[in-house]
Amino acid sequence: MPYEIYISTTRKRLALVKDGKVIKRYPIGVGKMLTPTPTGTYTIINKAPNPGGPFGVMWMGLSRPHYGIHGTDTPSSIGKNVSKGCVRMHNNHVLELSKIVPIGTKVVIRA
């Protein structure tokens, strides 16, 4: 896959990488202390526009069940440890990202 996503939970940043080079960085919100974002290597297994609830305008599910990268109806939560483990993005950012990366894209989550 030419695209990969790298997430730093401590920096609260998501980096979009193409052919080994960072082409875009986004601010994110991550899991809180009791429900941390799980570290590891996953893949994007599905995409759901307008999933409803607190997930904003787009859901991209990860190969780890019940976890994903999604938009938010609370933009002030970006940059904070607030979720139940998912990665939150501004709605315009998650829409942009979802148009670029295909299903099957590797997602690496580190502390």
CSV table of N, CA and C in Angstrom, one decimal:
chain,number,residue,atom,x,y,z
A,1,MET,N,0.9,-1.2,0.0
A,1,MET,CA,0.0,0.0,0.0
A,1,MET,C,0.9,1.3,0.0
A,2,PRO,N,0.6,2.2,-0.9
A,2,PRO,CA,1.4,3.4,-0.9
A,2,PRO,C,1.2,4.3,0.3
A,3,TYR,N,0.0,4.3,0.9
A,3,TYR,CA,-0.4,5.1,2.0
A,3,TYR,C,-0.3,4.4,3.3
A,4,GLU,N,0.1,5.0,4.4
A,4,GLU,CA,0.1,4.5,5.8
A,4,GLU,C,-0.2,5.6,6.7
A,5,ILE,N,-0.8,5.3,7.8
A,5,ILE,CA,-1.2,6.3,8.8
A,5,ILE,C,-0.4,6.0,10.1
A,6,TYR,N,0.2,7.0,10.6
A,6,TYR,CA,0.9,6.8,11.9
A,6,TYR,C,0.3,7.8,12.9
A,7,ILE,N,0.0,7.2,14.1
A,7,ILE,CA,-0.7,8.0,15.1
A,7,ILE,C,0.2,8.0,16.4
A,8,SER,N,0.4,9.2,16.9
A,8,SER,CA,1.1,9.4,18.2
A,8,SER,C,0.1,9.8,19.2
A,9,THR,N,-0.2,8.9,20.2
A,9,THR,CA,-1.2,9.3,21.3
A,9,THR,C,-0.6,10.3,22.2
A,10,THR,N,0.7,10.4,22.4
A,10,THR,CA,1.2,11.4,23.3
A,10,THR,C,1.2,12.8,22.7
A,11,ARG,N,1.6,12.8,21.4
A,11,ARG,CA,1.6,14.1,20.7
A,11,ARG,C,0.2,14.5,20.2
A,12,LYS,N,-0.7,13.5,20.1
A,12,LYS,CA,-2.0,13.7,19.6
A,12,LYS,C,-2.0,14.2,18.2
A,13,ARG,N,-1.2,13.5,17.4
A,13,ARG,CA,-1.1,13.8,16.0
A,13,ARG,C,-1.2,12.6,15.1
A,14,LEU,N,-1.8,12.8,14.0
A,14,LEU,CA,-2.0,11.7,13.0
A,14,LEU,C,-1.2,12.1,11.8
A,15,ALA,N,-0.3,11.3,11.3
A,15,ALA,CA,0.5,11.6,10.1
A,15,ALA,C,0.1,10.7,9.0
A,16,LEU,N,-0.2,11.3,7.8
A,16,LEU,CA,-0.4,10.5,6.6
A,16,LEU,C,0.9,10.4,5.8
A,17,VAL,N,1.3,9.2,5.6
A,17,VAL,CA,2.5,8.9,4.9
A,17,VAL,C,2.3,8.3,3.6
A,18,LYS,N,3.0,8.7,2.6
A,18,LYS,CA,2.9,8.1,1.2
A,18,LYS,C,4.3,7.8,0.8
A,19,ASP,N,4.5,6.5,0.4
A,19,ASP,CA,5.8,6.1,0.0
A,19,ASP,C,6.9,6.5,1.0
A,20,GLY,N,6.7,6.4,2.3
A,20,GLY,CA,7.7,6.6,3.3
A,20,GLY,C,7.9,8.1,3.7
A,21,LYS,N,7.1,9.0,3.0
A,21,LYS,CA,7.2,10.4,3.4
A,21,LYS,C,5.9,11.0,4.0
A,22,VAL,N,6.1,11.8,5.0
A,22,VAL,CA,4.9,12.4,5.6
A,22,VAL,C,4.4,13.5,4.7
A,23,ILE,N,3.1,13.4,4.3
A,23,ILE,CA,2.6,14.4,3.3
A,23,ILE,C,1.5,15.3,4.0
A,24,LYS,N,1.0,14.8,5.2
A,24,LYS,CA,0.1,15.7,5.9
A,24,LYS,C,0.0,15.2,7.4
A,25,ARG,N,-0.2,16.2,8.3
A,25,ARG,CA,-0.3,16.0,9.7
A,25,ARG,C,-1.6,16.6,10.2
A,26,TYR,N,-2.3,15.9,11.1
A,26,TYR,CA,-3.6,16.3,11.6
A,26,TYR,C,-3.6,16.3,13.1
A,27,PRO,N,-4.2,17.2,13.8
A,27,PRO,CA,-4.4,17.1,15.2
A,27,PRO,C,-5.5,16.1,15.5
A,28,ILE,N,-5.4,15.4,16.6
A,28,ILE,CA,-6.4,14.4,16.9
A,28,ILE,C,-6.8,14.4,18.4
A,29,GLY,N,-7.9,13.8,18.8
A,29,GLY,CA,-8.2,13.5,20.2
A,29,GLY,C,-8.1,12.0,20.3
A,30,VAL,N,-7.6,11.6,21.5
A,30,VAL,CA,-7.4,10.1,21.8
A,30,VAL,C,-8.1,9.7,23.1
A,31,GLY,N,-7.9,8.4,23.4
A,31,GLY,CA,-8.5,7.8,24.6
A,31,GLY,C,-8.1,8.5,25.9
A,32,LYS,N,-9.0,8.4,26.9
A,32,LYS,CA,-8.7,8.9,28.2
A,32,LYS,C,-7.9,7.8,29.0
A,33,MET,N,-7.5,8.2,30.2
A,33,MET,CA,-6.7,7.3,31.0
A,33,MET,C,-7.3,5.9,31.2
A,34,LEU,N,-8.6,5.9,31.5
A,34,LEU,CA,-9.2,4.6,31.8
A,34,LEU,C,-9.6,3.8,30.5
A,35,THR,N,-9.7,4.5,29.4
A,35,THR,CA,-10.0,3.9,28.1
A,35,THR,C,-9.0,4.3,27.0
A,36,PRO,N,-7.7,4.0,27.2
A,36,PRO,CA,-6.7,4.5,26.3
A,36,PRO,C,-6.9,3.9,24.8
A,37,THR,N,-6.4,4.7,23.9
A,37,THR,CA,-6.3,4.3,22.5
A,37,THR,C,-5.3,3.1,22.4
A,38,PRO,N,-5.7,2.0,21.9
A,38,PRO,CA,-4.8,0.8,21.9
A,38,PRO,C,-3.6,1.0,20.9
A,39,THR,N,-2.4,0.7,21.4
A,39,THR,CA,-1.3,0.8,20.5
A,39,THR,C,-1.2,-0.5,19.7
A,40,GLY,N,-0.5,-0.4,18.5
A,40,GLY,CA,-0.3,-1.6,17.7
A,40,GLY,C,-0.5,-1.2,16.2
A,41,THR,N,-0.5,-2.3,15.4
A,41,THR,CA,-0.6,-2.1,14.0
A,41,THR,C,-1.9,-2.7,13.5
A,42,TYR,N,-2.7,-1.9,12.8
A,42,TYR,CA,-4.0,-2.3,12.4
A,42,TYR,C,-4.2,-1.9,10.9
A,43,THR,N,-5.4,-2.2,10.4
A,43,THR,CA,-5.7,-1.8,9.1
A,43,THR,C,-7.1,-1.2,9.1
A,44,ILE,N,-7.4,-0.3,8.1
A,44,ILE,CA,-8.7,0.2,8.0
A,44,ILE,C,-9.6,-0.8,7.2
A,45,ILE,N,-10.7,-1.3,7.9
A,45,ILE,CA,-11.5,-2.4,7.3
A,45,ILE,C,-12.8,-1.9,6.7
A,46,ASN,N,-13.2,-0.7,7.1
A,46,ASN,CA,-14.5,-0.2,6.5
A,46,ASN,C,-14.6,1.3,6.7
A,47,LYS,N,-15.5,1.9,5.9
A,47,LYS,CA,-15.8,3.3,6.0
A,47,LYS,C,-17.3,3.5,6.0
A,48,ALA,N,-17.7,4.4,6.9
A,48,ALA,CA,-19.2,4.6,7.0
A,48,ALA,C,-19.4,6.1,7.1
A,49,PRO,N,-19.9,6.8,6.0
A,49,PRO,CA,-20.2,8.2,6.1
A,49,PRO,C,-21.5,8.4,6.9
A,50,ASN,N,-21.5,9.5,7.6
A,50,ASN,CA,-22.6,9.9,8.5
A,50,ASN,C,-23.1,8.8,9.4
A,51,PRO,N,-22.2,8.3,10.3
A,51,PRO,CA,-22.6,7.1,11.1
A,51,PRO,C,-23.5,7.5,12.2
A,52,GLY,N,-23.7,8.8,12.5
A,52,GLY,CA,-24.7,9.2,13.6
A,52,GLY,C,-24.0,9.2,14.9
A,53,GLY,N,-24.7,9.7,15.9
A,53,GLY,CA,-24.1,9.8,17.2
A,53,GLY,C,-23.0,10.7,17.3
A,54,PRO,N,-22.0,10.5,18.2
A,54,PRO,CA,-20.9,11.4,18.4
A,54,PRO,C,-19.8,11.2,17.4
A,55,PHE,N,-20.0,10.4,16.3
A,55,PHE,CA,-18.9,10.1,15.4
A,55,PHE,C,-18.7,11.0,14.2
A,56,GLY,N,-19.4,12.2,14.2
A,56,GLY,CA,-19.2,13.2,13.2
A,56,GLY,C,-19.7,12.7,11.8
A,57,VAL,N,-18.9,13.1,10.8
A,57,VAL,CA,-19.4,12.9,9.4
A,57,VAL,C,-18.8,11.6,8.8
A,58,MET,N,-17.8,10.9,9.5
A,58,MET,CA,-17.2,9.7,8.9
A,58,MET,C,-16.7,8.8,9.9
A,59,TRP,N,-16.8,7.5,9.7
A,59,TRP,CA,-16.2,6.5,10.6
A,59,TRP,C,-15.3,5.6,9.7
A,60,MET,N,-14.1,5.4,10.1
A,60,MET,CA,-13.2,4.5,9.4
A,60,MET,C,-12.8,3.4,10.5
A,61,GLY,N,-13.4,2.2,10.3
A,61,GLY,CA,-13.2,1.2,11.3
A,61,GLY,C,-11.8,0.5,11.2
A,62,LEU,N,-11.3,0.2,12.3
A,62,LEU,CA,-10.0,-0.5,12.3
A,62,LEU,C,-10.1,-2.0,12.5
A,63,SER,N,-9.1,-2.7,12.2
A,63,SER,CA,-9.1,-4.2,12.3
A,63,SER,C,-9.2,-4.6,13.8
A,64,ARG,N,-9.0,-3.7,14.7
A,64,ARG,CA,-9.3,-4.0,16.1
A,64,ARG,C,-10.8,-3.7,16.4
A,65,PRO,N,-11.6,-4.7,16.7
A,65,PRO,CA,-13.0,-4.4,16.8
A,65,PRO,C,-13.4,-3.3,17.8
A,66,HIS,N,-14.4,-2.5,17.4
A,66,HIS,CA,-14.9,-1.4,18.2
A,66,HIS,C,-14.0,-0.2,18.2
A,67,TYR,N,-13.0,-0.1,17.5
A,67,TYR,CA,-12.1,1.0,17.4
A,67,TYR,C,-12.0,1.6,16.0
A,68,GLY,N,-11.9,2.9,15.9
A,68,GLY,CA,-11.8,3.5,14.6
A,68,GLY,C,-11.3,4.9,14.7
A,69,ILE,N,-11.2,5.5,13.5
A,69,ILE,CA,-10.8,6.9,13.3
A,69,ILE,C,-12.1,7.6,12.8
A,70,HIS,N,-12.5,8.6,13.5
A,70,HIS,CA,-13.8,9.2,13.1
A,70,HIS,C,-13.8,10.7,13.4
A,71,GLY,N,-14.8,11.3,12.8
A,71,GLY,CA,-15.1,12.8,13.1
A,71,GLY,C,-15.6,12.9,14.5
A,72,THR,N,-16.1,14.2,14.8
A,72,THR,CA,-16.6,14.4,16.1
A,72,THR,C,-17.7,15.5,16.1
A,73,ASP,N,-18.6,15.4,16.9
A,73,ASP,CA,-19.6,16.5,17.1
A,73,ASP,C,-19.2,17.5,18.2
A,74,THR,N,-17.9,17.3,18.7
A,74,THR,CA,-17.4,18.1,19.8
A,74,THR,C,-16.0,18.5,19.4
A,75,PRO,N,-15.8,19.5,18.5
A,75,PRO,CA,-14.5,19.9,18.0
A,75,PRO,C,-13.5,20.3,19.0
A,76,SER,N,-14.0,20.8,20.2
A,76,SER,CA,-13.1,21.2,21.3
A,76,SER,C,-12.4,20.0,21.9
A,77,SER,N,-12.8,18.8,21.6
A,77,SER,CA,-12.2,17.6,22.2
A,77,SER,C,-10.9,17.3,21.4
A,78,ILE,N,-10.6,17.9,20.3
A,78,ILE,CA,-9.4,17.6,19.5
A,78,ILE,C,-8.2,18.1,20.3
A,79,GLY,N,-7.2,17.3,20.4
A,79,GLY,CA,-6.0,17.7,21.2
A,79,GLY,C,-6.1,17.3,22.6
A,80,LYS,N,-7.1,16.5,23.0
A,80,LYS,CA,-7.2,16.1,24.4
A,80,LYS,C,-7.4,14.5,24.5
A,81,ASN,N,-7.3,14.1,25.7
A,81,ASN,CA,-7.5,12.6,26.0
A,81,ASN,C,-9.0,12.5,26.5
A,82,VAL,N,-9.9,12.2,25.6
A,82,VAL,CA,-11.3,12.3,25.9
A,82,VAL,C,-12.1,11.1,25.4
A,83,SER,N,-11.6,10.3,24.5
A,83,SER,CA,-12.5,9.3,23.9
A,83,SER,C,-12.4,8.0,24.7
A,84,LYS,N,-13.2,7.0,24.2
A,84,LYS,CA,-13.2,5.7,24.8
A,84,LYS,C,-12.2,4.8,24.1
A,85,GLY,N,-11.2,5.4,23.4
A,85,GLY,CA,-10.2,4.7,22.8
A,85,GLY,C,-10.0,5.0,21.3
A,86,CYS,N,-11.1,5.5,20.7
A,86,CYS,CA,-11.0,5.8,19.3
A,86,CYS,C,-10.2,7.1,19.0
A,87,VAL,N,-9.9,7.3,17.8
A,87,VAL,CA,-9.1,8.5,17.4
A,87,VAL,C,-10.1,9.5,16.8
A,88,ARG,N,-10.2,10.7,17.3
A,88,ARG,CA,-11.1,11.7,16.9
A,88,ARG,C,-10.4,12.7,16.0
A,89,MET,N,-11.1,13.1,14.9
A,89,MET,CA,-10.5,14.2,14.1
A,89,MET,C,-11.6,15.2,13.8
A,90,HIS,N,-11.2,16.4,13.4
A,90,HIS,CA,-12.1,17.4,13.0
A,90,HIS,C,-12.8,16.8,11.8
A,91,ASN,N,-14.1,17.2,11.6
A,91,ASN,CA,-14.9,16.6,10.5
A,91,ASN,C,-14.3,16.8,9.1
A,92,ASN,N,-13.9,18.1,8.9
A,92,ASN,CA,-13.3,18.3,7.6
A,92,ASN,C,-12.0,17.5,7.3
A,93,HIS,N,-11.2,17.3,8.4
A,93,HIS,CA,-10.0,16.5,8.3
A,93,HIS,C,-10.3,15.0,8.0
A,94,VAL,N,-11.3,14.5,8.7
A,94,VAL,CA,-11.6,13.0,8.5
A,94,VAL,C,-12.2,12.8,7.2
A,95,LEU,N,-12.9,13.8,6.6
A,95,LEU,CA,-13.4,13.6,5.3
A,95,LEU,C,-12.3,13.7,4.3
A,96,GLU,N,-11.4,14.6,4.4
A,96,GLU,CA,-10.2,14.7,3.5
A,96,GLU,C,-9.4,13.4,3.6
A,97,LEU,N,-9.1,12.9,4.8
A,97,LEU,CA,-8.3,11.7,4.9
A,97,LEU,C,-9.0,10.5,4.3
A,98,SER,N,-10.3,10.4,4.5
A,98,SER,CA,-11.1,9.2,4.1
A,98,SER,C,-11.1,9.2,2.5
A,99,LYS,N,-11.0,10.3,1.9
A,99,LYS,CA,-11.0,10.3,0.4
A,99,LYS,C,-9.7,9.9,-0.2
A,100,ILE,N,-8.6,10.0,0.7
A,100,ILE,CA,-7.3,9.7,0.2
A,100,ILE,C,-6.9,8.2,0.4
A,101,VAL,N,-7.2,7.7,1.6
A,101,VAL,CA,-6.7,6.4,2.0
A,101,VAL,C,-7.8,5.3,1.7
A,102,PRO,N,-7.4,4.2,1.0
A,102,PRO,CA,-8.3,3.1,0.7
A,102,PRO,C,-8.5,2.2,1.9
A,103,ILE,N,-9.5,1.4,1.9
A,103,ILE,CA,-9.7,0.3,2.8
A,103,ILE,C,-8.5,-0.6,2.6
A,104,GLY,N,-7.9,-1.1,3.8
A,104,GLY,CA,-6.7,-1.9,3.7
A,104,GLY,C,-5.5,-1.1,4.1
A,105,THR,N,-5.6,0.2,4.3
A,105,THR,CA,-4.5,1.1,4.7
A,105,THR,C,-4.0,0.7,6.1
A,106,LYS,N,-2.7,0.6,6.2
A,106,LYS,CA,-2.0,0.3,7.5
A,106,LYS,C,-2.1,1.5,8.4
A,107,VAL,N,-2.5,1.2,9.7
A,107,VAL,CA,-2.5,2.2,10.7
A,107,VAL,C,-1.7,1.8,11.9
A,108,VAL,N,-0.6,2.6,12.2
A,108,VAL,CA,0.3,2.3,13.3
A,108,VAL,C,0.0,3.3,14.4
A,109,ILE,N,-0.4,2.7,15.6
A,109,ILE,CA,-0.7,3.6,16.8
A,109,ILE,C,0.4,3.4,17.8
A,110,ARG,N,1.1,4.5,18.2
A,110,ARG,CA,2.2,4.4,19.2
A,110,ARG,C,1.8,5.4,20.3
A,111,ALA,N,2.5,5.2,21.4
A,111,ALA,CA,2.3,6.1,22.5
A,111,ALA,C,2.9,7.5,22.2
